Amino acid sequence: MIQTNLEFLENQIKYTGFGEALNPVLKEQMEKGEKEFMISHQADFGKSVLKSELSFKKSDQSDLYFFNSYKAMLSKEGTSNALEQIFYIGKDNNFTMKEAFNLLQGRSVNKDLVNKEGQIYNAWTNLNFKDAESSGNFKMTHYHQNYGYNLEAALEKHSIKELQSPESKESLMNSLKKGNIQSVTFVVNGEERKQFVEANPQFKTIRVYDASMQRINDRQSKEEKQKDTQEHTASKSQKKNADNDSEDSSPQKEKKQKRKSQSI
């Protein structure tokens, strides 16, 4: 076993999101010297379980092993069949274990990808569960930059408190780009309400869920934003009118009016 090869694979596993717990098993399998082997991993996400099978194969030209791919299998509570997808590991276009989970959950992930010509481009990616390749993998749909999805603009159509802080806003957007469903605070009629959002590049919007993870109608959420904006504008207008009334009744204003009356 080549030590540098072991360390390289350990780093690959770690940065693909599987941590360091698999390192002893990896070392043991490599010491056996077999042509190929698999290592199993399981991660619990609430009521969902993601099982993964990491595939390793020895080179035909040397004793070096390569981490070629992993099969992700998502089991949800109340469903009998697991969704499966093989994610390939290479120099570019890799998906982490958490991103694989989010994709199998039906959400979208934003990444910088590399095309066949070696050019880097940014795109949102999701799985098309209605269309599979001959290998059994679900086909990936890509929404490129010219598709016109603007996550920031989609978020700002809703009354989300986290958008008021540049740091919170950046953190929220980064999380959504990884495919996460994110907890946020909606401000409705002056009251704060915990809800959840996820990116929806296909329709250039975000999906909104209530605290019980029930989908909220997009029009309803936008109407709440509009109503909250109107009330905020009305409140500012009332304050301005009150300030003007106060100025009109001030002693200085009365003196000016008295001098003006005497001059006439």
PDB file of C-alpha atoms in Angstrom:
ATOM      1  CA  MET A   1       0.000   0.000   0.000  1.00  0.00           C
ATOM      2  CA  ILE A   2       1.286   3.443  -0.979  1.00  0.00           C
ATOM      3  CA  GLN A   3       0.921   5.940   1.890  1.00  0.00           C
ATOM      4  CA  THR A   4       0.502   8.962  -0.371  1.00  0.00           C
ATOM      5  CA  ASN A   5      -2.284   7.168  -2.222  1.00  0.00           C
ATOM      6  CA  LEU A   6      -4.045   6.465   1.087  1.00  0.00           C
ATOM      7  CA  GLU A   7      -3.779  10.096   2.189  1.00  0.00           C
ATOM      8  CA  PHE A   8      -5.059  11.336  -1.172  1.00  0.00           C
ATOM      9  CA  LEU A   9      -8.121   9.069  -0.989  1.00  0.00           C
ATOM     10  CA  GLU A  10      -8.772  10.059   2.627  1.00  0.00           C
ATOM     11  CA  ASN A  11      -8.884  13.707   1.557  1.00  0.00           C
ATOM     12  CA  GLN A  12     -11.159  12.893  -1.370  1.00  0.00           C
ATOM     13  CA  ILE A  13     -13.601  11.100   0.942  1.00  0.00           C
ATOM     14  CA  LYS A  14     -13.480  13.928   3.471  1.00  0.00           C
ATOM     15  CA  TYR A  15     -14.117  16.731   0.981  1.00  0.00           C
ATOM     16  CA  THR A  16     -16.884  14.756  -0.720  1.00  0.00           C
ATOM     17  CA  GLY A  17     -18.698  15.029   2.602  1.00  0.00           C
ATOM     18  CA  PHE A  18     -18.175  11.587   4.133  1.00  0.00           C
ATOM     19  CA  GLY A  19     -15.881  12.776   6.912  1.00  0.00           C
ATOM     20  CA  GLU A  20     -12.995  10.804   8.393  1.00  0.00           C
ATOM     21  CA  ALA A  21     -14.796   7.867  10.026  1.00  0.00           C
ATOM     22  CA  LEU A  22     -14.232   5.669   6.958  1.00  0.00           C
ATOM     23  CA  ASN A  23     -10.433   6.020   7.044  1.00  0.00           C
ATOM     24  CA  PRO A  24      -9.701   2.785   9.007  1.00  0.00           C
ATOM     25  CA  VAL A  25     -11.914   0.752   6.675  1.00  0.00           C
ATOM     26  CA  LEU A  26     -10.284   2.339   3.637  1.00  0.00           C
ATOM     27  CA  LYS A  27      -6.805   1.449   4.892  1.00  0.00           C
ATOM     28  CA  GLU A  28      -7.855  -2.122   5.676  1.00  0.00           C
ATOM     29  CA  GLN A  29      -9.355  -2.623   2.216  1.00  0.00           C
ATOM     30  CA  MET A  30      -6.302  -1.176   0.446  1.00  0.00           C
ATOM     31  CA  GLU A  31      -3.966  -3.478   2.400  1.00  0.00           C
ATOM     32  CA  LYS A  32      -5.839  -6.490   1.062  1.00  0.00           C
ATOM     33  CA  GLY A  33      -4.680  -5.518  -2.433  1.00  0.00           C
ATOM     34  CA  GLU A  34      -7.884  -6.557  -4.199  1.00  0.00           C
ATOM     35  CA  LYS A  35      -8.704  -5.162  -7.639  1.00  0.00           C
ATOM     36  CA  GLU A  36     -11.733  -3.232  -6.423  1.00  0.00           C
ATOM     37  CA  PHE A  37     -13.820  -2.790  -3.288  1.00  0.00           C
ATOM     38  CA  MET A  38     -16.725  -0.809  -1.832  1.00  0.00           C
ATOM     39  CA  ILE A  39     -17.216   1.004   1.485  1.00  0.00           C
ATOM     40  CA  SER A  40     -20.671   1.682   2.947  1.00  0.00           C
ATOM     41  CA  HIS A  41     -21.802   4.891   4.638  1.00  0.00           C
ATOM     42  CA  GLN A  42     -25.074   6.024   6.201  1.00  0.00           C
ATOM     43  CA  ALA A  43     -26.288   9.502   7.112  1.00  0.00           C
ATOM     44  CA  ASP A  44     -29.559  10.358   8.841  1.00  0.00           C
ATOM     45  CA  PHE A  45     -31.371  13.552   7.860  1.00  0.00           C
ATOM     46  CA  GLY A  46     -34.376  13.777  10.139  1.00  0.00           C
ATOM     47  CA  LYS A  47     -36.899  11.257   8.862  1.00  0.00           C
ATOM     48  CA  SER A  48     -34.830  10.457   5.776  1.00  0.00           C
ATOM     49  CA  VAL A  49     -31.828   8.138   5.512  1.00  0.00           C
ATOM     50  CA  LEU A  50     -29.125   8.390   2.855  1.00  0.00           C
ATOM     51  CA  LYS A  51     -27.074   5.227   2.354  1.00  0.00           C
ATOM     52  CA  SER A  52     -24.016   5.412   0.132  1.00  0.00           C
ATOM     53  CA  GLU A  53     -21.731   2.843  -1.436  1.00  0.00           C
ATOM     54  CA  LEU A  54     -18.290   4.264  -2.267  1.00  0.00           C
ATOM     55  CA  SER A  55     -16.527   2.439  -5.120  1.00  0.00           C
ATOM     56  CA  PHE A  56     -12.752   2.106  -5.374  1.00  0.00           C
ATOM     57  CA  LYS A  57     -10.716   0.440  -8.114  1.00  0.00           C
ATOM     58  CA  LYS A  58      -7.002  -0.265  -8.611  1.00  0.00           C
ATOM     59  CA  SER A  59      -5.289   1.067 -11.711  1.00  0.00           C
ATOM     60  CA  ASP A  60      -4.364  -1.408 -14.476  1.00  0.00           C
ATOM     61  CA  GLN A  61      -0.962   0.263 -14.794  1.00  0.00           C
ATOM     62  CA  SER A  62       0.026   0.599 -11.104  1.00  0.00           C
ATOM     63  CA  ASP A  63      -0.892  -0.215  -7.509  1.00  0.00           C
ATOM     64  CA  LEU A  64      -2.734   3.099  -7.101  1.00  0.00           C
ATOM     65  CA  TYR A  65      -6.396   3.039  -6.108  1.00  0.00           C
ATOM     66  CA  PHE A  66      -8.971   5.530  -7.377  1.00  0.00           C
ATOM     67  CA  PHE A  67     -12.243   6.719  -5.825  1.00  0.00           C
ATOM     68  CA  ASN A  68     -14.430   6.414  -8.932  1.00  0.00           C
ATOM     69  CA  SER A  69     -17.996   7.004  -7.753  1.00  0.00           C
ATOM     70  CA  TYR A  70     -20.562   6.541  -5.043  1.00  0.00           C
ATOM     71  CA  LYS A  71     -24.125   5.302  -5.233  1.00  0.00           C
ATOM     72  CA  ALA A  72     -26.505   7.359  -3.085  1.00  0.00           C
ATOM     73  CA  MET A  73     -29.743   5.695  -1.971  1.00  0.00           C
ATOM     74  CA  LEU A  74     -32.389   7.854  -0.280  1.00  0.00           C
ATOM     75  CA  SER A  75     -35.098   6.284   1.869  1.00  0.00           C
ATOM     76  CA  LYS A  76     -37.936   8.462   3.093  1.00  0.00           C
ATOM     77  CA  GLU A  77     -40.354   7.713   5.910  1.00  0.00           C
ATOM     78  CA  GLY A  78     -43.577   6.245   4.555  1.00  0.00           C
ATOM     79  CA  THR A  79     -42.080   5.091   1.238  1.00  0.00           C
ATOM     80  CA  SER A  80     -41.060   1.530   0.381  1.00  0.00           C
ATOM     81  CA  ASN A  81     -38.691   2.229  -2.520  1.00  0.00           C
ATOM     82  CA  ALA A  82     -35.453   4.161  -2.280  1.00  0.00           C
ATOM     83  CA  LEU A  83     -34.335   6.679  -4.886  1.00  0.00           C
ATOM     84  CA  GLU A  84     -30.887   5.870  -6.278  1.00  0.00           C
ATOM     85  CA  GLN A  85     -28.293   7.866  -8.194  1.00  0.00           C
ATOM     86  CA  ILE A  86     -24.641   7.225  -8.980  1.00  0.00           C
ATOM     87  CA  PHE A  87     -22.403  10.277  -8.605  1.00  0.00           C
ATOM     88  CA  TYR A  88     -19.069  10.055 -10.375  1.00  0.00           C
ATOM     89  CA  ILE A  89     -15.842  11.398  -8.877  1.00  0.00           C
ATOM     90  CA  GLY A  90     -13.310  13.065 -11.105  1.00  0.00           C
ATOM     91  CA  LYS A  91     -11.252  16.200 -11.484  1.00  0.00           C
ATOM     92  CA  ASP A  92     -14.357  18.390 -12.042  1.00  0.00           C
ATOM     93  CA  ASN A  93     -18.138  18.417 -11.624  1.00  0.00           C
ATOM     94  CA  ASN A  94     -18.260  16.499  -8.338  1.00  0.00           C
ATOM     95  CA  PHE A  95     -21.229  16.583  -5.969  1.00  0.00           C
ATOM     96  CA  THR A  96     -20.830  16.223  -2.216  1.00  0.00           C
ATOM     97  CA  MET A  97     -22.841  13.732  -0.209  1.00  0.00           C
ATOM     98  CA  LYS A  98     -25.108  16.517   1.172  1.00  0.00           C
ATOM     99  CA  GLU A  99     -25.650  17.886  -2.332  1.00  0.00           C
ATOM    100  CA  ALA A 100     -26.546  14.365  -3.487  1.00  0.00           C
ATOM    101  CA  PHE A 101     -29.090  14.169  -0.674  1.00  0.00           C
ATOM    102  CA  ASN A 102     -30.601  17.508  -1.696  1.00  0.00           C
ATOM    103  CA  LEU A 103     -30.785  16.476  -5.350  1.00  0.00           C
ATOM    104  CA  LEU A 104     -32.547  13.218  -4.455  1.00  0.00           C
ATOM    105  CA  GLN A 105     -34.953  15.274  -2.339  1.00  0.00           C
ATOM    106  CA  GLY A 106     -35.933  17.084  -5.539  1.00  0.00           C
ATOM    107  CA  ARG A 107     -34.110  20.318  -4.840  1.00  0.00           C
ATOM    108  CA  SER A 108     -31.632  22.208  -7.031  1.00  0.00           C
ATOM    109  CA  VAL A 109     -27.906  22.798  -6.518  1.00  0.00           C
ATOM    110  CA  ASN A 110     -25.890  25.703  -7.935  1.00  0.00           C
ATOM    111  CA  LYS A 111     -22.297  24.953  -8.953  1.00  0.00           C
ATOM    112  CA  ASP A 112     -19.470  26.019 -11.198  1.00  0.00           C
ATOM    113  CA  LEU A 113     -19.158  23.226 -13.756  1.00  0.00           C
ATOM    114  CA  VAL A 114     -16.722  22.435 -16.561  1.00  0.00           C
ATOM    115  CA  ASN A 115     -17.861  21.506 -20.086  1.00  0.00           C
ATOM    116  CA  LYS A 116     -16.135  19.146 -22.540  1.00  0.00           C
ATOM    117  CA  GLU A 117     -14.039  22.005 -23.896  1.00  0.00           C
ATOM    118  CA  GLY A 118     -12.697  22.735 -20.419  1.00  0.00           C
ATOM    119  CA  GLN A 119     -14.670  25.965 -20.046  1.00  0.00           C
ATOM    120  CA  ILE A 120     -16.107  26.863 -16.640  1.00  0.00           C
ATOM    121  CA  TYR A 121     -19.773  27.830 -16.423  1.00  0.00           C
ATOM    122  CA  ASN A 122     -22.261  28.303 -13.600  1.00  0.00           C
ATOM    123  CA  ALA A 123     -25.560  26.450 -13.532  1.00  0.00           C
ATOM    124  CA  TRP A 124     -28.362  25.221 -11.323  1.00  0.00           C
ATOM    125  CA  THR A 125     -28.752  21.439 -11.487  1.00  0.00           C
ATOM    126  CA  ASN A 126     -31.566  19.109 -10.496  1.00  0.00           C
ATOM    127  CA  LEU A 127     -32.620  15.535 -11.219  1.00  0.00           C
ATOM    128  CA  ASN A 128     -35.385  14.712 -13.682  1.00  0.00           C
ATOM    129  CA  PHE A 129     -37.179  11.832 -11.953  1.00  0.00           C
ATOM    130  CA  LYS A 130     -39.325  11.267 -15.047  1.00  0.00           C
ATOM    131  CA  ASP A 131     -36.380  10.641 -17.363  1.00  0.00           C
ATOM    132  CA  ALA A 132     -33.639   8.063 -16.798  1.00  0.00           C
ATOM    133  CA  GLU A 133     -30.500   7.151 -18.712  1.00  0.00           C
ATOM    134  CA  SER A 134     -29.687   3.619 -19.895  1.00  0.00           C
ATOM    135  CA  SER A 135     -27.478   3.221 -16.806  1.00  0.00           C
ATOM    136  CA  GLY A 136     -30.486   3.782 -14.576  1.00  0.00           C
ATOM    137  CA  ASN A 137     -29.342   7.204 -13.422  1.00  0.00           C
ATOM    138  CA  PHE A 138     -31.834  10.062 -13.545  1.00  0.00           C
ATOM    139  CA  LYS A 139     -30.925  12.644 -16.146  1.00  0.00           C
ATOM    140  CA  MET A 140     -29.651  15.975 -14.833  1.00  0.00           C
ATOM    141  CA  THR A 141     -31.286  19.221 -15.928  1.00  0.00           C
ATOM    142  CA  HIS A 142     -29.067  22.307 -16.066  1.00  0.00           C
ATOM    143  CA  TYR A 143     -30.307  25.890 -15.874  1.00  0.00           C
ATOM    144  CA  HIS A 144     -27.421  27.998 -17.139  1.00  0.00           C
ATOM    145  CA  GLN A 145     -26.766  31.654 -16.382  1.00  0.00           C
ATOM    146  CA  ASN A 146     -28.508  32.764 -19.571  1.00  0.00           C
ATOM    147  CA  TYR A 147     -31.667  31.010 -18.374  1.00  0.00           C
ATOM    148  CA  GLY A 148     -32.203  34.113 -16.265  1.00  0.00           C
ATOM    149  CA  TYR A 149     -32.756  32.803 -12.749  1.00  0.00           C
ATOM    150  CA  ASN A 150     -31.829  35.447 -10.165  1.00  0.00           C
ATOM    151  CA  LEU A 151     -31.988  33.975  -6.655  1.00  0.00           C
ATOM    152  CA  GLU A 152     -31.551  37.337  -4.943  1.00  0.00           C
ATOM    153  CA  ALA A 153     -34.404  38.908  -6.904  1.00  0.00           C
ATOM    154  CA  ALA A 154     -36.634  35.900  -6.193  1.00  0.00           C
ATOM    155  CA  LEU A 155     -35.972  36.215  -2.445  1.00  0.00           C
ATOM    156  CA  GLU A 156     -36.652  39.951  -2.390  1.00  0.00           C
ATOM    157  CA  LYS A 157     -40.216  39.394  -3.583  1.00  0.00           C
ATOM    158  CA  HIS A 158     -40.919  38.083  -0.074  1.00  0.00           C
ATOM    159  CA  SER A 159     -40.840  39.734   3.357  1.00  0.00           C
ATOM    160  CA  ILE A 160     -37.791  37.869   4.699  1.00  0.00           C
ATOM    161  CA  LYS A 161     -36.053  39.467   7.688  1.00  0.00           C
ATOM    162  CA  GLU A 162     -32.646  37.930   6.921  1.00  0.00           C
ATOM    163  CA  LEU A 163     -32.429  40.002   3.726  1.00  0.00           C
ATOM    164  CA  GLN A 164     -32.025  43.163   5.813  1.00  0.00           C
ATOM    165  CA  SER A 165     -28.511  42.168   6.910  1.00  0.00           C
ATOM    166  CA  PRO A 166     -25.777  41.741   4.257  1.00  0.00           C
ATOM    167  CA  GLU A 167     -24.119  38.942   6.265  1.00  0.00           C
ATOM    168  CA  SER A 168     -27.380  37.034   6.867  1.00  0.00           C
ATOM    169  CA  LYS A 169     -28.404  37.536   3.259  1.00  0.00           C
ATOM    170  CA  GLU A 170     -25.126  36.116   1.940  1.00  0.00           C
ATOM    171  CA  SER A 171     -25.325  33.150   4.327  1.00  0.00           C
ATOM    172  CA  LEU A 172     -28.912  32.423   3.241  1.00  0.00           C
ATOM    173  CA  MET A 173     -28.078  32.552  -0.451  1.00  0.00           C
ATOM    174  CA  ASN A 174     -24.993  30.338  -0.055  1.00  0.00           C
ATOM    175  CA  SER A 175     -27.058  27.730   1.776  1.00  0.00           C
ATOM    176  CA  LEU A 176     -29.785  27.746  -0.875  1.00  0.00           C
ATOM    177  CA  LYS A 177     -27.170  27.375  -3.629  1.00  0.00           C
ATOM    178  CA  LYS A 178     -26.025  24.130  -1.989  1.00  0.00           C
ATOM    179  CA  GLY A 179     -29.568  22.823  -2.372  1.00  0.00           C
ATOM    180  CA  ASN A 180     -30.549  23.191   1.272  1.00  0.00           C
ATOM    181  CA  ILE A 181     -34.002  24.051   2.500  1.00  0.00           C
ATOM    182  CA  GLN A 182     -33.388  26.984   4.822  1.00  0.00           C
ATOM    183  CA  SER A 183     -35.206  28.323   7.882  1.00  0.00           C
ATOM    184  CA  VAL A 184     -35.967  32.060   7.621  1.00  0.00           C
ATOM    185  CA  THR A 185     -38.043  34.682   9.402  1.00  0.00           C
ATOM    186  CA  PHE A 186     -40.979  36.183   7.518  1.00  0.00           C
ATOM    187  CA  VAL A 187     -42.350  39.506   8.772  1.00  0.00           C
ATOM    188  CA  VAL A 188     -46.121  39.658   8.229  1.00  0.00           C
ATOM    189  CA  ASN A 189     -48.237  42.525   9.592  1.00  0.00           C
ATOM    190  CA  GLY A 190     -45.369  43.411  11.899  1.00  0.00           C
ATOM    191  CA  GLU A 191     -45.216  39.898  13.338  1.00  0.00           C
ATOM    192  CA  GLU A 192     -42.324  37.496  12.850  1.00  0.00           C
ATOM    193  CA  ARG A 193     -43.093  34.025  11.540  1.00  0.00           C
ATOM    194  CA  LYS A 194     -40.696  31.086  11.074  1.00  0.00           C
ATOM    195  CA  GLN A 195     -40.927  29.550   7.612  1.00  0.00           C
ATOM    196  CA  PHE A 196     -38.697  27.641   5.192  1.00  0.00           C
ATOM    197  CA  VAL A 197     -37.525  28.405   1.670  1.00  0.00           C
ATOM    198  CA  GLU A 198     -35.715  26.600  -1.136  1.00  0.00           C
ATOM    199  CA  ALA A 199     -34.527  27.682  -4.568  1.00  0.00           C
ATOM    200  CA  ASN A 200     -36.756  26.919  -7.559  1.00  0.00           C
ATOM    201  CA  PRO A 201     -34.750  27.843 -10.682  1.00  0.00           C
ATOM    202  CA  GLN A 202     -37.098  26.148 -13.145  1.00  0.00           C
ATOM    203  CA  PHE A 203     -39.834  28.687 -12.430  1.00  0.00           C
ATOM    204  CA  LYS A 204     -37.434  31.484 -11.375  1.00  0.00           C
ATOM    205  CA  THR A 205     -38.946  31.645  -7.892  1.00  0.00           C
ATOM    206  CA  ILE A 206     -38.424  30.204  -4.429  1.00  0.00           C
ATOM    207  CA  ARG A 207     -40.642  27.628  -2.758  1.00  0.00           C
ATOM    208  CA  VAL A 208     -42.010  28.654   0.640  1.00  0.00           C
ATOM    209  CA  TYR A 209     -43.125  26.293   3.436  1.00  0.00           C
ATOM    210  CA  ASP A 210     -44.704  27.005   6.800  1.00  0.00           C
ATOM    211  CA  ALA A 211     -43.337  25.824  10.158  1.00  0.00           C
ATOM    212  CA  SER A 212     -45.001  22.413   9.586  1.00  0.00           C
ATOM    213  CA  MET A 213     -43.301  22.109   6.179  1.00  0.00           C
ATOM    214  CA  GLN A 214     -46.557  22.598   4.321  1.00  0.00           C
ATOM    215  CA  ARG A 215     -46.158  24.369   0.980  1.00  0.00           C
ATOM    216  CA  ILE A 216     -47.386  27.962   0.918  1.00  0.00           C
ATOM    217  CA  ASN A 217     -48.894  29.307  -2.269  1.00  0.00           C
ATOM    218  CA  ASP A 218     -46.426  31.623  -4.017  1.00  0.00           C
ATOM    219  CA  ARG A 219     -49.091  34.256  -4.686  1.00  0.00           C
ATOM    220  CA  GLN A 220     -50.092  34.274  -1.020  1.00  0.00           C
ATOM    221  CA  SER A 221     -46.494  34.885   0.072  1.00  0.00           C
ATOM    222  CA  LYS A 222     -46.058  37.746  -2.405  1.00  0.00           C
ATOM    223  CA  GLU A 223     -49.361  39.318  -1.329  1.00  0.00           C
ATOM    224  CA  GLU A 224     -48.125  39.271   2.272  1.00  0.00           C
ATOM    225  CA  LYS A 225     -44.969  41.062   1.136  1.00  0.00           C
ATOM    226  CA  GLN A 226     -47.029  43.642  -0.755  1.00  0.00           C
ATOM    227  CA  LYS A 227     -49.358  44.207   2.178  1.00  0.00           C
ATOM    228  CA  ASP A 228     -46.448  44.544   4.583  1.00  0.00           C
ATOM    229  CA  THR A 229     -44.776  47.066   2.247  1.00  0.00           C
ATOM    230  CA  GLN A 230     -47.996  49.084   1.922  1.00  0.00           C
ATOM    231  CA  GLU A 231     -48.473  49.172   5.684  1.00  0.00           C
ATOM    232  CA  HIS A 232     -44.850  50.238   6.157  1.00  0.00           C
ATOM    233  CA  THR A 233     -45.313  53.030   3.592  1.00  0.00           C
ATOM    234  CA  ALA A 234     -48.567  54.140   5.222  1.00  0.00           C
ATOM    235  CA  SER A 235     -46.881  54.196   8.636  1.00  0.00           C
ATOM    236  CA  LYS A 236     -44.066  56.392   7.316  1.00  0.00           C
ATOM    237  CA  SER A 237     -46.619  58.720   5.686  1.00  0.00           C
ATOM    238  CA  GLN A 238     -48.588  59.060   8.921  1.00  0.00           C
ATOM    239  CA  LYS A 239     -45.397  59.822  10.848  1.00  0.00           C
ATOM    240  CA  LYS A 240     -44.433  62.487   8.298  1.00  0.00           C
ATOM    241  CA  ASN A 241     -47.881  64.113   8.510  1.00  0.00           C
ATOM    242  CA  ALA A 242     -47.695  64.087  12.301  1.00  0.00           C
ATOM    243  CA  ASP A 243     -44.287  65.782  12.167  1.00  0.00           C
ATOM    244  CA  ASN A 244     -45.652  68.439   9.806  1.00  0.00           C
ATOM    245  CA  ASP A 245     -48.633  69.082  12.090  1.00  0.00           C
ATOM    246  CA  SER A 246     -46.250  69.457  15.006  1.00  0.00           C
ATOM    247  CA  GLU A 247     -44.171  72.004  13.103  1.00  0.00           C
ATOM    248  CA  ASP A 248     -47.286  73.998  12.125  1.00  0.00           C
ATOM    249  CA  SER A 249     -48.334  74.335  15.754  1.00  0.00           C
ATOM    250  CA  SER A 250     -44.883  75.325  17.052  1.00  0.00           C
ATOM    251  CA  PRO A 251     -44.376  78.784  18.724  1.00  0.00           C
ATOM    252  CA  GLN A 252     -41.969  79.833  15.956  1.00  0.00           C
ATOM    253  CA  LYS A 253     -44.587  79.070  13.323  1.00  0.00           C
ATOM    254  CA  GLU A 254     -47.207  81.046  15.244  1.00  0.00           C
ATOM    255  CA  LYS A 255     -44.876  84.080  15.527  1.00  0.00           C
ATOM    256  CA  LYS A 256     -44.193  84.005  11.768  1.00  0.00           C
ATOM    257  CA  GLN A 257     -47.914  83.858  11.048  1.00  0.00           C
ATOM    258  CA  LYS A 258     -48.550  86.811  13.459  1.00  0.00           C
ATOM    259  CA  ARG A 259     -45.832  88.994  11.818  1.00  0.00           C
ATOM    260  CA  LYS A 260     -47.232  88.176   8.395  1.00  0.00           C
ATOM    261  CA  SER A 261     -50.729  89.188   9.524  1.00  0.00           C
ATOM    262  CA  GLN A 262     -49.503  92.556  10.928  1.00  0.00           C
ATOM    263  CA  SER A 263     -47.665  93.433   7.697  1.00  0.00           C
ATOM    264  CA  ILE A 264     -50.840  93.038   5.748  1.00  0.00           C
TER     265      ILE A 264
END
